[in-house]
PDB file of C-alpha atoms in Angstrom:
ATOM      1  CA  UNK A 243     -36.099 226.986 134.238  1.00  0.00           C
ATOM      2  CA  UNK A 244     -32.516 228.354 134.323  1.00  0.00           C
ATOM      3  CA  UNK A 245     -29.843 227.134 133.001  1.00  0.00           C
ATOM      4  CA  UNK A 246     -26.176 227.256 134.258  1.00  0.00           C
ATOM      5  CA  UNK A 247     -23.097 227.519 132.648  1.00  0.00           C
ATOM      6  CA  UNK A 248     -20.058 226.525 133.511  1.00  0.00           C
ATOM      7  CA  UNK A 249     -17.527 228.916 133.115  1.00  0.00           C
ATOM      8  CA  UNK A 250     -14.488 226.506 134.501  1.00  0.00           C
ATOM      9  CA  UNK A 251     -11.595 225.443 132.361  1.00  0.00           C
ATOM     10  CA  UNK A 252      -8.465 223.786 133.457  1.00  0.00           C
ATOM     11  CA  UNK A 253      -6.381 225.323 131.144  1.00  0.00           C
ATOM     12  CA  UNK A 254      -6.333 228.762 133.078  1.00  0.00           C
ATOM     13  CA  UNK A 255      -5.835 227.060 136.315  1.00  0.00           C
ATOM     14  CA  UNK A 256      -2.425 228.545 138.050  1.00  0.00           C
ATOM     15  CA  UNK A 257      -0.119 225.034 137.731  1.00  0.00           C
ATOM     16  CA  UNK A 258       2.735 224.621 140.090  1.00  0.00           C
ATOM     17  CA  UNK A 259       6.125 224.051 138.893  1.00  0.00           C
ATOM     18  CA  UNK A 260       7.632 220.816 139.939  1.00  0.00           C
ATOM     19  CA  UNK A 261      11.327 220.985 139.160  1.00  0.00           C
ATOM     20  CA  UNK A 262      11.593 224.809 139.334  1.00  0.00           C
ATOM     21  CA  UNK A 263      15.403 226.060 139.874  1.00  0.00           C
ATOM     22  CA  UNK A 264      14.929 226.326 143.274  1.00  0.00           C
ATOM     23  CA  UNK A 265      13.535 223.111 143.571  1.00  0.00           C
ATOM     24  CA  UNK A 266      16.440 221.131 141.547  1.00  0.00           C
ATOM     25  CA  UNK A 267      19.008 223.553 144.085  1.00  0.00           C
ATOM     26  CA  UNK A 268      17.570 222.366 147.123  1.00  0.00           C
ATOM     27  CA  UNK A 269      18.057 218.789 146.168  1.00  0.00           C
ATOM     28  CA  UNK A 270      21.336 219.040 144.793  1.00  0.00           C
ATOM     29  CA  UNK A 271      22.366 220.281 148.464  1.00  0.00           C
ATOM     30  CA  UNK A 272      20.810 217.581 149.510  1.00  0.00           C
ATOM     31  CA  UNK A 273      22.257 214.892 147.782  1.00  0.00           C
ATOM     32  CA  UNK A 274      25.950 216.843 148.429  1.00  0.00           C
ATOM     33  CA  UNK A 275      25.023 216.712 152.607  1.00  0.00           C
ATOM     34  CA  UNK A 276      23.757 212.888 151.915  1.00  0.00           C
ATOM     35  CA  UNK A 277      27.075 211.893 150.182  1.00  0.00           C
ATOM     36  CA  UNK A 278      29.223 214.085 153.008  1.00  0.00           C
ATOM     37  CA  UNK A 279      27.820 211.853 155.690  1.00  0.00           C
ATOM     38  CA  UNK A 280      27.669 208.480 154.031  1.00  0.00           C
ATOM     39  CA  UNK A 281      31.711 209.349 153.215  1.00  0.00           C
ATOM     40  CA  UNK A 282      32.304 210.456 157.293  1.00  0.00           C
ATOM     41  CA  UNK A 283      30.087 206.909 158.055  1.00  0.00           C
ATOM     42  CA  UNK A 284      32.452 204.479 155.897  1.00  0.00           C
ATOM     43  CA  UNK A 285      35.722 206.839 156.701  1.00  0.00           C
ATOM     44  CA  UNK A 286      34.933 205.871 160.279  1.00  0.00           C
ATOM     45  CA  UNK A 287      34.512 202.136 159.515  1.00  0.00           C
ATOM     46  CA  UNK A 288      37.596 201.960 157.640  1.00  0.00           C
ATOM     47  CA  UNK A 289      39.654 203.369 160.770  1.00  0.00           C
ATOM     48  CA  UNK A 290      38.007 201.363 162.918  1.00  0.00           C
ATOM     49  CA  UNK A 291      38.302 198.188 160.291  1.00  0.00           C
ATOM     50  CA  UNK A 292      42.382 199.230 160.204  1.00  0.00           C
ATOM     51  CA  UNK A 293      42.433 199.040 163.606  1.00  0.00           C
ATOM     52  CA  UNK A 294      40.951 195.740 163.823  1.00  0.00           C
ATOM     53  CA  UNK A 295      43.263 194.179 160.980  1.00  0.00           C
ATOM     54  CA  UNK A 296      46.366 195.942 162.980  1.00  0.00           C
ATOM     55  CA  UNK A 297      45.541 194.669 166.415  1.00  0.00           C
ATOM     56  CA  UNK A 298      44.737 191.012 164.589  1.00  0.00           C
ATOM     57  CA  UNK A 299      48.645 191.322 162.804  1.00  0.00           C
ATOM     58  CA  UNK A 300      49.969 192.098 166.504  1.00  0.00           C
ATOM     59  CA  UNK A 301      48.248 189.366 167.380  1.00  0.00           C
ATOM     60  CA  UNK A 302      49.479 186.571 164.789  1.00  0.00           C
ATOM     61  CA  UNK A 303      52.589 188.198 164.913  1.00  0.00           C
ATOM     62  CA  UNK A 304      52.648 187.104 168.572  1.00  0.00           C
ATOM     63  CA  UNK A 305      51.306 184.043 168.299  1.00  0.00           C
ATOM     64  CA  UNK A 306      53.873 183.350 165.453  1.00  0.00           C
ATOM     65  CA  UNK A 307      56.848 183.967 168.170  1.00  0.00           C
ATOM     66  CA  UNK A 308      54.739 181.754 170.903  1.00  0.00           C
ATOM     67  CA  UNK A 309      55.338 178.934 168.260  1.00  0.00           C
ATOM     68  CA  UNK A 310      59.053 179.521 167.487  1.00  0.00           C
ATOM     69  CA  UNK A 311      59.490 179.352 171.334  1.00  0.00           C
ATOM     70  CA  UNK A 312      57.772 176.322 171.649  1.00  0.00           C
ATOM     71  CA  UNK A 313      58.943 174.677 168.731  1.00  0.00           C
ATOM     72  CA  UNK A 314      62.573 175.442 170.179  1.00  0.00           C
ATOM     73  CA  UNK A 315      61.566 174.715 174.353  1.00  0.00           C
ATOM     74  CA  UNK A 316      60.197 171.057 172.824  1.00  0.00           C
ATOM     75  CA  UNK A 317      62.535 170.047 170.294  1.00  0.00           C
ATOM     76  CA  UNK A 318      65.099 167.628 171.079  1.00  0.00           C
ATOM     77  CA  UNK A 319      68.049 169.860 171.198  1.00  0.00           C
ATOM     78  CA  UNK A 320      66.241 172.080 173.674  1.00  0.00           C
ATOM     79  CA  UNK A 321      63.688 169.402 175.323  1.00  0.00           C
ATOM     80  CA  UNK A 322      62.042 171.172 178.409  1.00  0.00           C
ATOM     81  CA  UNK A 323      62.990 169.729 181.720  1.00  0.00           C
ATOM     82  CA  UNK A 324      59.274 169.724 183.211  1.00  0.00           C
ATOM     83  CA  UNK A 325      58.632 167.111 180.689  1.00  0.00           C
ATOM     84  CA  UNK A 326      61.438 165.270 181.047  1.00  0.00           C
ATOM     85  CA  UNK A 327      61.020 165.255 184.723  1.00  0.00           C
ATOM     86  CA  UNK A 328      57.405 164.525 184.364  1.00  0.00           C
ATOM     87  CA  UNK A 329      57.926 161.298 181.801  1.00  0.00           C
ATOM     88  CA  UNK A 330      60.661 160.196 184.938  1.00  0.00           C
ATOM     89  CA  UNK A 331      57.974 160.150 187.718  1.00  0.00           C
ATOM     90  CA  UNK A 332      55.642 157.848 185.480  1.00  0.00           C
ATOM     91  CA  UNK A 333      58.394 155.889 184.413  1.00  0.00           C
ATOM     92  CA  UNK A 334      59.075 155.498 188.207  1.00  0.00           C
ATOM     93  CA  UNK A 335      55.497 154.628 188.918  1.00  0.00           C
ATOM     94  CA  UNK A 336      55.140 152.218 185.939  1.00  0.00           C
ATOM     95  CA  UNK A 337      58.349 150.419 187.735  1.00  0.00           C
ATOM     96  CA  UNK A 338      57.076 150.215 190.806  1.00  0.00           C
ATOM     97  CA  UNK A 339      53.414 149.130 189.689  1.00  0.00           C
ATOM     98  CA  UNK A 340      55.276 146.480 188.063  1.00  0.00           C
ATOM     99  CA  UNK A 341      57.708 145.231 191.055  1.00  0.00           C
ATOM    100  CA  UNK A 342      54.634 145.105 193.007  1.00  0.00           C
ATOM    101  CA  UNK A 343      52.685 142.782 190.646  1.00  0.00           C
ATOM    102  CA  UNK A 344      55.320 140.611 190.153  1.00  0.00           C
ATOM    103  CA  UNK A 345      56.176 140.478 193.556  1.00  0.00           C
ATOM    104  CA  UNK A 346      52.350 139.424 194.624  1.00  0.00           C
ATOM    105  CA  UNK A 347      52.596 136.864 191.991  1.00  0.00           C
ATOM    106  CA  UNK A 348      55.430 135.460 193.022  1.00  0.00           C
ATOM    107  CA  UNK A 349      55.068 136.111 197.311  1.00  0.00           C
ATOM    108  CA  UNK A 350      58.252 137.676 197.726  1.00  0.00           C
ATOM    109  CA  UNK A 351      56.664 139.906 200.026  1.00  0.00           C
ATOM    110  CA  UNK A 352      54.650 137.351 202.507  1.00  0.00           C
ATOM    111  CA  UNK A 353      52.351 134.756 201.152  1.00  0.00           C
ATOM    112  CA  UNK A 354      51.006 134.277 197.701  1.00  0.00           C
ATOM    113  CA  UNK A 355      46.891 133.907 199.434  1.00  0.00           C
ATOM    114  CA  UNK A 356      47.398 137.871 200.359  1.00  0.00           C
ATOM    115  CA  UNK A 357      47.056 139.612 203.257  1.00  0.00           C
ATOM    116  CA  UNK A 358      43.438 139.028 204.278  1.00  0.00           C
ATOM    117  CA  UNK A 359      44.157 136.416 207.017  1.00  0.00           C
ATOM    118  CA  UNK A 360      46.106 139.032 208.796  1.00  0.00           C
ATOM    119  CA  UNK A 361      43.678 141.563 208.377  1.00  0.00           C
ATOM    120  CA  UNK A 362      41.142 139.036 210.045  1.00  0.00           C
ATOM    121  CA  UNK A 363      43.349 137.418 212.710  1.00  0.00           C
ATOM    122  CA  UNK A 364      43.812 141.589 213.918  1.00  0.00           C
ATOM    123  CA  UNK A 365      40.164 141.723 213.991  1.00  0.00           C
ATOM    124  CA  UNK A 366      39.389 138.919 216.242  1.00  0.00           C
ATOM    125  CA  UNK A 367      41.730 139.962 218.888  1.00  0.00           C
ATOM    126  CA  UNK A 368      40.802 142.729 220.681  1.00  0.00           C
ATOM    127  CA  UNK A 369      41.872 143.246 224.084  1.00  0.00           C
ATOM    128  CA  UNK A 370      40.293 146.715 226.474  1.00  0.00           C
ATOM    129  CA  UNK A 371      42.674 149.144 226.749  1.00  0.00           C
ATOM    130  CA  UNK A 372      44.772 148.400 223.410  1.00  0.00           C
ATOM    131  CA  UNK A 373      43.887 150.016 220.295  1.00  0.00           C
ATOM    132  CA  UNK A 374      45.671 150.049 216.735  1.00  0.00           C
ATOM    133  CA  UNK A 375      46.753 153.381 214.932  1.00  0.00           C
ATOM    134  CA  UNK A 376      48.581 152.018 212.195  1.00  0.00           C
ATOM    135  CA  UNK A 377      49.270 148.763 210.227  1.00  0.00           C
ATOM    136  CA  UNK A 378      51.932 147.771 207.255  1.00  0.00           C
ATOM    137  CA  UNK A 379      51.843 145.386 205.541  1.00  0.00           C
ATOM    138  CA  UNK A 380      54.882 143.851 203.102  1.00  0.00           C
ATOM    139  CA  UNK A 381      57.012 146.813 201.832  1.00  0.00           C
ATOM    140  CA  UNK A 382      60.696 145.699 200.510  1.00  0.00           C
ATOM    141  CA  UNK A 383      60.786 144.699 204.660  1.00  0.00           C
ATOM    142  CA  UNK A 384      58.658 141.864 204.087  1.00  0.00           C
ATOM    143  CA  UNK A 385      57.188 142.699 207.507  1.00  0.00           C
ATOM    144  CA  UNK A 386      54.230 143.503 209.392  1.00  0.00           C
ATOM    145  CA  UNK A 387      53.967 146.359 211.241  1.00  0.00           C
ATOM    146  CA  UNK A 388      51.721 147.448 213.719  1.00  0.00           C
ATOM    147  CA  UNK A 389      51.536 150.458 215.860  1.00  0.00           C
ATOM    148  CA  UNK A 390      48.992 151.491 218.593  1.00  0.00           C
ATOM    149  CA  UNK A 391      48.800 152.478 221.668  1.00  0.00           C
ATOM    150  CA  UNK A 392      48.158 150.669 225.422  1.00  0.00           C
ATOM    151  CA  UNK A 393      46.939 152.268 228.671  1.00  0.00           C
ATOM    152  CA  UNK A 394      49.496 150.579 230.675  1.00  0.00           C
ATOM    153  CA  UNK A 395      52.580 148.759 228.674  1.00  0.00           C
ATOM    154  CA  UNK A 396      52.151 145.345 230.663  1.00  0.00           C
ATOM    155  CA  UNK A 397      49.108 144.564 228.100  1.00  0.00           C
ATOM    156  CA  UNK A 398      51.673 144.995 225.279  1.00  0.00           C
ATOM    157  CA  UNK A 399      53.312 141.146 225.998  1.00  0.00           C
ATOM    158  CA  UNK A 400      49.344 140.116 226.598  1.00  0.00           C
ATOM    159  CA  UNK A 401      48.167 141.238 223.265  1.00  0.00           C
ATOM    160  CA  UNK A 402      51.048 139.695 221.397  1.00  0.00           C
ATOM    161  CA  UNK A 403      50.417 136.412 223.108  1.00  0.00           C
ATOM    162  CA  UNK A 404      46.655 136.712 221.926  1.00  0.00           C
ATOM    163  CA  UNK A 405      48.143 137.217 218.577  1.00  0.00           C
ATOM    164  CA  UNK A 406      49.923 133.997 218.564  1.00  0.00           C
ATOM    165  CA  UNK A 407      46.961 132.001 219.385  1.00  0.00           C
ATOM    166  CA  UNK A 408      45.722 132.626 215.612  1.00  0.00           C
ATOM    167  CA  UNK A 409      46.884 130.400 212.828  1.00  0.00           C
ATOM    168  CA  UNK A 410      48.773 133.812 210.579  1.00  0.00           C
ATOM    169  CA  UNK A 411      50.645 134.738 213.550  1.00  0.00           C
ATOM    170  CA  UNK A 412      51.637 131.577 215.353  1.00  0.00           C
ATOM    171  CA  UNK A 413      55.179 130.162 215.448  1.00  0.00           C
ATOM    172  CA  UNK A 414      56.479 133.646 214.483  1.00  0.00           C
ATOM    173  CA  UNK A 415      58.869 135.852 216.460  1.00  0.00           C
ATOM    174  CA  UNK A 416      59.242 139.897 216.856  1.00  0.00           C
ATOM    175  CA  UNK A 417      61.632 140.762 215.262  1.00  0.00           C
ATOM    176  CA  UNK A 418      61.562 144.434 216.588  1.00  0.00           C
ATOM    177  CA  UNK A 419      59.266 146.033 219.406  1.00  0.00           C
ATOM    178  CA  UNK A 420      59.311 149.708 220.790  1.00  0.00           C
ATOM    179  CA  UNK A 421      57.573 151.324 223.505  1.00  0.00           C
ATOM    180  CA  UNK A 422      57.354 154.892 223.974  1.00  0.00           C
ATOM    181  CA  UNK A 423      55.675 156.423 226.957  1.00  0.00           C
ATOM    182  CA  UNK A 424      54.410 160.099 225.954  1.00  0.00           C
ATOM    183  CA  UNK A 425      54.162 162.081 229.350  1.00  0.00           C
ATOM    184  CA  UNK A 426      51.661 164.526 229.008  1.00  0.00           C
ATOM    185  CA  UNK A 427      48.993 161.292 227.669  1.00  0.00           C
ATOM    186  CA  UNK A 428      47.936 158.588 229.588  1.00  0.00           C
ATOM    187  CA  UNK A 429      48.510 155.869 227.358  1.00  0.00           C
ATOM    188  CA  UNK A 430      51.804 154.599 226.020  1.00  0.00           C
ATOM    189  CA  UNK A 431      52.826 154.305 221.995  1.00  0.00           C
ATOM    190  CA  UNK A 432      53.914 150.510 220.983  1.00  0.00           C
ATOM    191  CA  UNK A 433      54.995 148.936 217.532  1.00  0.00           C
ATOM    192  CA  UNK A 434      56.411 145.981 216.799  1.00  0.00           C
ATOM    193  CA  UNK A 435      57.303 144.038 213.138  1.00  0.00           C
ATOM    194  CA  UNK A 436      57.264 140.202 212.497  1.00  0.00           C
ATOM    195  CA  UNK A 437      58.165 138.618 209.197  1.00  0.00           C
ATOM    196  CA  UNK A 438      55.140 137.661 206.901  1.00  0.00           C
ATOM    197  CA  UNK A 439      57.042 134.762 205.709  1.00  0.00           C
ATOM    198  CA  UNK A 440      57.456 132.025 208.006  1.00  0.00           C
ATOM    199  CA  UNK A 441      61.253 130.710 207.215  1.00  0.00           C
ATOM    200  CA  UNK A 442      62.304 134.385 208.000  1.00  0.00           C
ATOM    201  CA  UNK A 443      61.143 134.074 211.906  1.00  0.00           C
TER     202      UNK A 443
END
């Protein structure tokens, strides 16, 4: 039987050197080239940072003068005339809106039942060859206008006779008529106004 023996020791194994000079040089350099670029990386976020917080002063700075203009535009020594103008018109419009219910309250402007009966006294009368292109009713005028147009201006007298057959126009007189023949068209332009309150004809 042989035997073998091991002639192996650790101990005069060649060891490499971990933190030679060379070693500890070469990461020196590197920790000098990492701290180089991490100072270039926040250099360049503090410009751009600066010129964030510059362009945001220019901006309050602005904004800031926006105010003191509009603080002096709506103040009452230097009120801005849109407004002013602007508050008028509604004031005017509240007025009106207000003249108007008090007058259809009261029936200054015709009778107090409204203007319905009219409306449906117009729409039973019809007549070939007349037709209606405007009506207007009450106003300040207290009158009812109506405007149309005829084919031939001898049906004007006949539709205003029809009209007198129904109860909201009977008894009441014109108190204005036109007629106005428009040459190139075939038909002829009429109005005429009568009072919506009966003590007026």
């Amino acid at each position: 039987m042989t035997q073998q023996i091991n002639l192996f020791d650790a101990r005069f194994r060649s060891q490499k050197k971990h933190f030679s000079a060379g070693t500890l040089a070469l990461a020196l350099a590197l920790l000098a080239l990492l701290s180089v670029a991490l100072q270039s990386l926040y250099a360049r976020q503090n410009r751009a940072l600066q010129a964030t917080l510059a362009q945001t002063d220019r901006r309050i700075a602005a904004l800031r003068e926006q105010m003191v203009r509009f603080s002096t535009e709506y103040s009452a020594q230097g009120r801005s005339t849109a407004l002013a103008d602007e508050l008028a018109r509604v004031e005017e419009r509240l007025r009106m809106r207000r003249e108007l219910i008090a007058s259809m309250r009261s029936g200054g402007n015709g009778d107090v039942e409204g203007f319905s009966p009219y409306l449906a006294a117009l729409a039973r009368q019809t007549m070939n060859g007349v037709w209606l292109t405007g009506i207007g009713i009450g106003g300040k005028s207290g009158q009812l206008v109506l405007k149309g147009r005829v084919l031939d201006s001898e049906l004007v007298p006949a539709y205003i006779g029809q009209l007198n057959k129904e109860e909201p126009f009977a008894g009441r007189t014109i108190s204005e008529l036109r007629l106005a023949a428009k040459p190139p068209a075939r038909y002829v332009e009429f109005s005429f106004s009568i009072p919506l309150r009966k003590d007026a004809s």
